[in-house]
């Protein structure tokens, strides 16, 4: 490899390491936890997952259906 290529590769490695460090710092913070709590609440509250299941039939007497 040439000296210029080593310099460029070293620069990219430093940038990648800085990005990785910031991601790891955020994922270990309470902001990350709050974001996921809000995301999960919205996911459940807005019923993002479609449900195809029909409710189970109930006989008028309250027992199982035949």
Tab-separated table of N, CA, C and O in Angstrom:
chain	number	residue	atom	x	y	z
A	1	UNK	N	0.842	-1.187	0.000
A	1	UNK	CA	0.000	0.000	0.000
A	1	UNK	C	0.880	1.240	0.000
A	1	UNK	O	1.957	1.246	0.567
A	2	UNK	N	0.323	2.266	-0.567
A	2	UNK	CA	1.064	3.522	-0.582
A	2	UNK	C	0.826	4.276	0.712
A	2	UNK	O	-0.116	3.994	1.451
A	3	UNK	N	1.670	5.235	0.964
A	3	UNK	CA	1.539	6.048	2.185
A	3	UNK	C	0.240	6.834	2.175
A	3	UNK	O	-0.417	6.985	3.210
A	4	UNK	N	-0.171	7.312	0.974
A	4	UNK	CA	-1.420	8.078	0.878
A	4	UNK	C	-2.614	7.192	1.210
A	4	UNK	O	-3.549	7.610	1.900
A	5	UNK	N	-2.582	5.944	0.745
A	5	UNK	CA	-3.689	5.026	1.017
A	5	UNK	C	-3.765	4.698	2.512
A	5	UNK	O	-4.846	4.600	3.089
A	6	UNK	N	-2.636	4.508	3.142
A	6	UNK	CA	-2.622	4.259	4.581
A	6	UNK	C	-3.180	5.439	5.353
A	6	UNK	O	-3.896	5.277	6.339
A	7	UNK	N	-2.854	6.647	4.899
A	7	UNK	CA	-3.360	7.846	5.553
A	7	UNK	C	-4.871	7.922	5.419
A	7	UNK	O	-5.579	8.208	6.387
A	8	UNK	N	-5.399	7.634	4.212
A	8	UNK	CA	-6.851	7.668	3.984
A	8	UNK	C	-7.535	6.583	4.813
A	8	UNK	O	-8.547	6.818	5.450
A	9	UNK	N	-6.985	5.365	4.804
A	9	UNK	CA	-7.578	4.282	5.588
A	9	UNK	C	-7.580	4.609	7.075
A	9	UNK	O	-8.535	4.333	7.778
A	10	UNK	N	-6.519	5.209	7.566
A	10	UNK	CA	-6.451	5.601	8.966
A	10	UNK	C	-7.482	6.651	9.313
A	10	UNK	O	-8.085	6.622	10.374
A	11	UNK	N	-7.725	7.572	8.388
A	11	UNK	CA	-8.731	8.612	8.623
A	11	UNK	C	-10.121	7.996	8.708
A	11	UNK	O	-10.899	8.339	9.593
A	12	UNK	N	-10.431	7.077	7.795
A	12	UNK	CA	-11.752	6.437	7.822
A	12	UNK	C	-11.934	5.620	9.093
A	12	UNK	O	-13.016	5.570	9.643
A	13	UNK	N	-10.857	4.992	9.537
A	13	UNK	CA	-10.956	4.218	10.756
A	13	UNK	C	-11.272	5.121	11.942
A	13	UNK	O	-12.108	4.795	12.772
A	14	UNK	N	-10.658	6.263	11.980
A	14	UNK	CA	-10.942	7.188	13.085
A	14	UNK	C	-12.380	7.675	13.020
A	14	UNK	O	-13.043	7.785	14.045
A	15	UNK	N	-12.875	7.982	11.821
A	15	UNK	CA	-14.262	8.441	11.681
A	15	UNK	C	-15.206	7.323	12.099
A	15	UNK	O	-16.166	7.557	12.845
A	16	UNK	N	-14.946	6.100	11.638
A	16	UNK	CA	-15.802	4.978	12.007
A	16	UNK	C	-15.784	4.742	13.517
A	16	UNK	O	-16.822	4.460	14.107
A	17	UNK	N	-14.630	4.877	14.114
A	17	UNK	CA	-14.542	4.695	15.565
A	17	UNK	C	-15.304	5.781	16.308
A	17	UNK	O	-15.955	5.502	17.318
A	18	UNK	N	-15.224	7.012	15.816
A	18	UNK	CA	-15.969	8.103	16.468
A	18	UNK	C	-17.461	7.875	16.360
A	18	UNK	O	-18.204	8.081	17.322
A	19	UNK	N	-17.924	7.442	15.174
A	19	UNK	CA	-19.353	7.161	14.994
A	19	UNK	C	-19.774	6.015	15.918
A	19	UNK	O	-20.809	6.091	16.584
A	20	UNK	N	-18.978	4.962	15.969
A	20	UNK	CA	-19.290	3.826	16.841
A	20	UNK	C	-19.323	4.249	18.311
A	20	UNK	O	-20.197	3.817	19.058
A	21	UNK	N	-18.392	5.100	18.706
A	21	UNK	CA	-18.379	5.578	20.090
A	21	UNK	C	-19.633	6.370	20.419
A	21	UNK	O	-20.202	6.227	21.503
A	22	UNK	N	-20.079	7.198	19.487
A	22	UNK	CA	-21.302	7.983	19.744
A	22	UNK	C	-22.530	7.090	19.812
A	22	UNK	O	-23.418	7.305	20.635
A	23	UNK	N	-22.602	6.085	18.940
A	23	UNK	CA	-23.734	5.151	18.975
A	23	UNK	C	-23.746	4.403	20.305
A	23	UNK	O	-24.796	4.260	20.941
A	24	UNK	N	-22.584	3.932	20.732
A	24	UNK	CA	-22.516	3.202	22.001
A	24	UNK	C	-22.848	4.100	23.184
A	24	UNK	O	-23.515	3.664	24.127
A	25	UNK	N	-22.414	5.346	23.135
A	25	UNK	CA	-22.722	6.269	24.226
A	25	UNK	C	-24.228	6.522	24.303
A	25	UNK	O	-24.803	6.559	25.395
A	26	UNK	N	-24.878	6.673	23.156
A	26	UNK	CA	-26.322	6.911	23.148
A	26	UNK	C	-27.086	5.672	23.591
A	26	UNK	O	-28.035	5.759	24.360
A	27	UNK	N	-26.657	4.491	23.128
A	27	UNK	CA	-27.388	3.271	23.472
A	27	UNK	C	-27.270	2.932	24.953
A	27	UNK	O	-28.083	2.170	25.472
A	28	UNK	N	-26.315	3.501	25.645
A	28	UNK	CA	-26.186	3.271	27.076
A	28	UNK	C	-26.767	4.394	27.913
A	28	UNK	O	-26.556	4.427	29.122
A	29	UNK	N	-27.529	5.287	27.297
A	29	UNK	CA	-28.049	6.443	28.026
A	29	UNK	C	-29.537	6.290	28.338
A	29	UNK	O	-30.227	5.451	27.765
A	30	UNK	N	-30.026	7.116	29.239
A	30	UNK	CA	-31.454	7.102	29.556
A	30	UNK	C	-32.279	7.647	28.396
A	30	UNK	O	-33.438	7.268	28.243
A	31	UNK	N	-31.692	8.497	27.568
A	31	UNK	CA	-32.405	8.968	26.381
A	31	UNK	C	-32.808	7.815	25.478
A	31	UNK	O	-33.891	7.796	24.900
A	32	UNK	N	-31.928	6.829	25.371
A	32	UNK	CA	-32.208	5.626	24.587
A	32	UNK	C	-33.377	4.857	25.202
A	32	UNK	O	-34.268	4.387	24.492
A	33	UNK	N	-33.378	4.747	26.507
A	33	UNK	CA	-34.466	4.045	27.199
A	33	UNK	C	-35.780	4.786	26.995
A	33	UNK	O	-36.804	4.179	26.665
A	34	UNK	N	-35.781	6.107	27.173
A	34	UNK	CA	-37.000	6.889	26.987
A	34	UNK	C	-37.515	6.776	25.560
A	34	UNK	O	-38.725	6.643	25.331
A	35	UNK	N	-36.632	6.831	24.599
A	35	UNK	CA	-37.022	6.703	23.198
A	35	UNK	C	-37.721	5.369	22.958
A	35	UNK	O	-38.763	5.310	22.300
A	36	UNK	N	-37.197	4.290	23.514
A	36	UNK	CA	-37.799	2.987	23.312
A	36	UNK	C	-39.117	2.822	24.070
A	36	UNK	O	-40.022	2.129	23.596
A	37	UNK	N	-39.232	3.449	25.215
A	37	UNK	CA	-40.510	3.394	25.937
A	37	UNK	C	-41.584	4.116	25.135
A	37	UNK	O	-42.699	3.609	24.960
A	38	UNK	N	-41.260	5.289	24.607
A	38	UNK	CA	-42.226	6.045	23.799
A	38	UNK	C	-42.556	5.272	22.528
A	38	UNK	O	-43.720	5.159	22.138
A	39	UNK	N	-41.521	4.723	21.875
A	39	UNK	CA	-41.737	3.950	20.640
A	39	UNK	C	-42.657	2.752	20.918
A	39	UNK	O	-43.598	2.499	20.159
A	40	UNK	N	-42.414	2.021	21.986
A	40	UNK	CA	-43.231	0.849	22.305
A	40	UNK	C	-44.665	1.245	22.648
A	40	UNK	O	-45.611	0.565	22.245
A	41	UNK	N	-44.833	2.332	23.381
A	41	UNK	CA	-46.180	2.794	23.729
A	41	UNK	C	-46.956	3.184	22.477
A	41	UNK	O	-48.144	2.848	22.344
A	42	UNK	N	-46.309	3.869	21.552
A	42	UNK	CA	-46.977	4.233	20.295
A	42	UNK	C	-47.293	2.989	19.475
A	42	UNK	O	-48.359	2.888	18.866
A	43	UNK	N	-46.380	2.027	19.446
A	43	UNK	CA	-46.582	0.792	18.693
A	43	UNK	C	-47.823	0.062	19.211
A	43	UNK	O	-48.650	-0.412	18.444
A	44	UNK	N	-47.955	0.002	20.527
A	44	UNK	CA	-49.112	-0.672	21.122
A	44	UNK	C	-50.356	0.198	20.999
A	44	UNK	O	-51.434	-0.279	20.638
A	45	UNK	N	-50.229	1.493	21.291
A	45	UNK	CA	-51.390	2.389	21.283
A	45	UNK	C	-52.022	2.571	19.915
A	45	UNK	O	-53.240	2.637	19.792
A	46	UNK	N	-51.197	2.623	18.878
A	46	UNK	CA	-51.739	2.798	17.524
A	46	UNK	C	-51.974	1.465	16.822
A	46	UNK	O	-52.358	1.431	15.665
A	47	UNK	N	-51.751	0.378	17.525
A	47	UNK	CA	-51.974	-0.974	17.015
A	47	UNK	C	-51.355	-1.167	15.642
A	47	UNK	O	-52.038	-1.421	14.657
A	48	UNK	N	-50.058	-1.038	15.602
A	48	UNK	CA	-49.334	-1.130	14.342
A	48	UNK	C	-49.436	-2.530	13.749
A	48	UNK	O	-49.546	-2.681	12.547
A	49	UNK	N	-49.430	-3.544	14.587
A	49	UNK	CA	-49.512	-4.915	14.097
A	49	UNK	C	-50.957	-5.235	13.724
A	49	UNK	O	-51.854	-5.148	14.550
A	50	UNK	N	-51.203	-5.616	12.472
A	50	UNK	CA	-52.574	-5.996	12.100
A	50	UNK	C	-52.925	-7.354	12.713
A	50	UNK	O	-52.087	-8.243	12.819
A	51	UNK	N	-54.152	-7.485	13.147
A	51	UNK	CA	-54.604	-8.759	13.706
A	51	UNK	C	-55.697	-9.313	12.813
A	51	UNK	O	-56.664	-8.628	12.480
A	52	UNK	N	-55.526	-10.561	12.414
A	52	UNK	CA	-56.509	-11.231	11.566
A	52	UNK	C	-57.443	-12.113	12.381
A	52	UNK	O	-58.447	-12.591	11.872
A	53	UNK	N	-57.108	-12.350	13.620
A	53	UNK	CA	-57.857	-13.290	14.440
A	53	UNK	C	-59.216	-12.716	14.806
A	53	UNK	O	-59.341	-11.583	15.249
A	54	UNK	N	-60.235	-13.524	14.579
A	54	UNK	CA	-61.587	-13.138	14.984
A	54	UNK	C	-61.757	-13.512	16.451
A	54	UNK	O	-61.120	-14.445	16.937
A	55	UNK	N	-62.619	-12.802	17.171
A	55	UNK	CA	-62.836	-13.170	18.567
A	55	UNK	C	-63.457	-14.558	18.663
A	55	UNK	O	-64.194	-14.994	17.783
A	56	UNK	N	-63.136	-15.253	19.724
A	56	UNK	CA	-63.673	-16.604	19.921
A	56	UNK	C	-65.184	-16.529	20.136
A	56	UNK	O	-65.674	-15.653	20.848
A	57	UNK	N	-65.936	-17.443	19.499
A	57	UNK	CA	-67.400	-17.415	19.675
A	57	UNK	C	-67.778	-17.828	21.096
A	57	UNK	O	-67.129	-18.668	21.714
A	58	UNK	N	-68.826	-17.212	21.600
A	58	UNK	CA	-69.328	-17.502	22.940
A	58	UNK	C	-70.801	-17.838	22.815
A	58	UNK	O	-71.567	-17.132	22.148
A	59	UNK	N	-71.202	-18.932	23.450
A	59	UNK	CA	-72.620	-19.321	23.400
A	59	UNK	C	-73.412	-18.427	24.340
A	59	UNK	O	-72.867	-17.857	25.292
A	60	UNK	N	-74.713	-18.308	24.113
A	60	UNK	CA	-75.530	-17.449	24.970
A	60	UNK	C	-75.504	-17.867	26.441
A	60	UNK	O	-75.625	-17.022	27.324
A	61	UNK	N	-75.285	-19.136	26.737
A	61	UNK	CA	-75.247	-19.598	28.122
A	61	UNK	C	-73.924	-19.306	28.800
A	61	UNK	O	-73.790	-19.495	29.998
A	62	UNK	N	-72.949	-18.861	28.064
A	62	UNK	CA	-71.655	-18.533	28.645
A	62	UNK	C	-70.670	-19.677	28.587
A	62	UNK	O	-69.510	-19.515	28.908
A	63	UNK	N	-71.121	-20.859	28.176
A	63	UNK	CA	-70.244	-22.022	28.105
A	63	UNK	C	-69.551	-22.075	26.745
A	63	UNK	O	-69.758	-21.234	25.882
A	64	UNK	N	-68.757	-23.105	26.563
A	64	UNK	CA	-68.092	-23.260	25.272
A	64	UNK	C	-69.089	-23.581	24.163
A	64	UNK	O	-70.134	-24.179	24.415
A	65	UNK	N	-68.779	-23.195	22.977
A	65	UNK	CA	-69.658	-23.483	21.857
A	65	UNK	C	-69.453	-24.920	21.413
A	65	UNK	O	-68.353	-25.460	21.530
A	66	UNK	N	-70.499	-25.553	20.922
A	66	UNK	CA	-70.383	-26.971	20.510
A	66	UNK	C	-69.540	-27.127	19.269
A	66	UNK	O	-69.371	-26.328	18.469
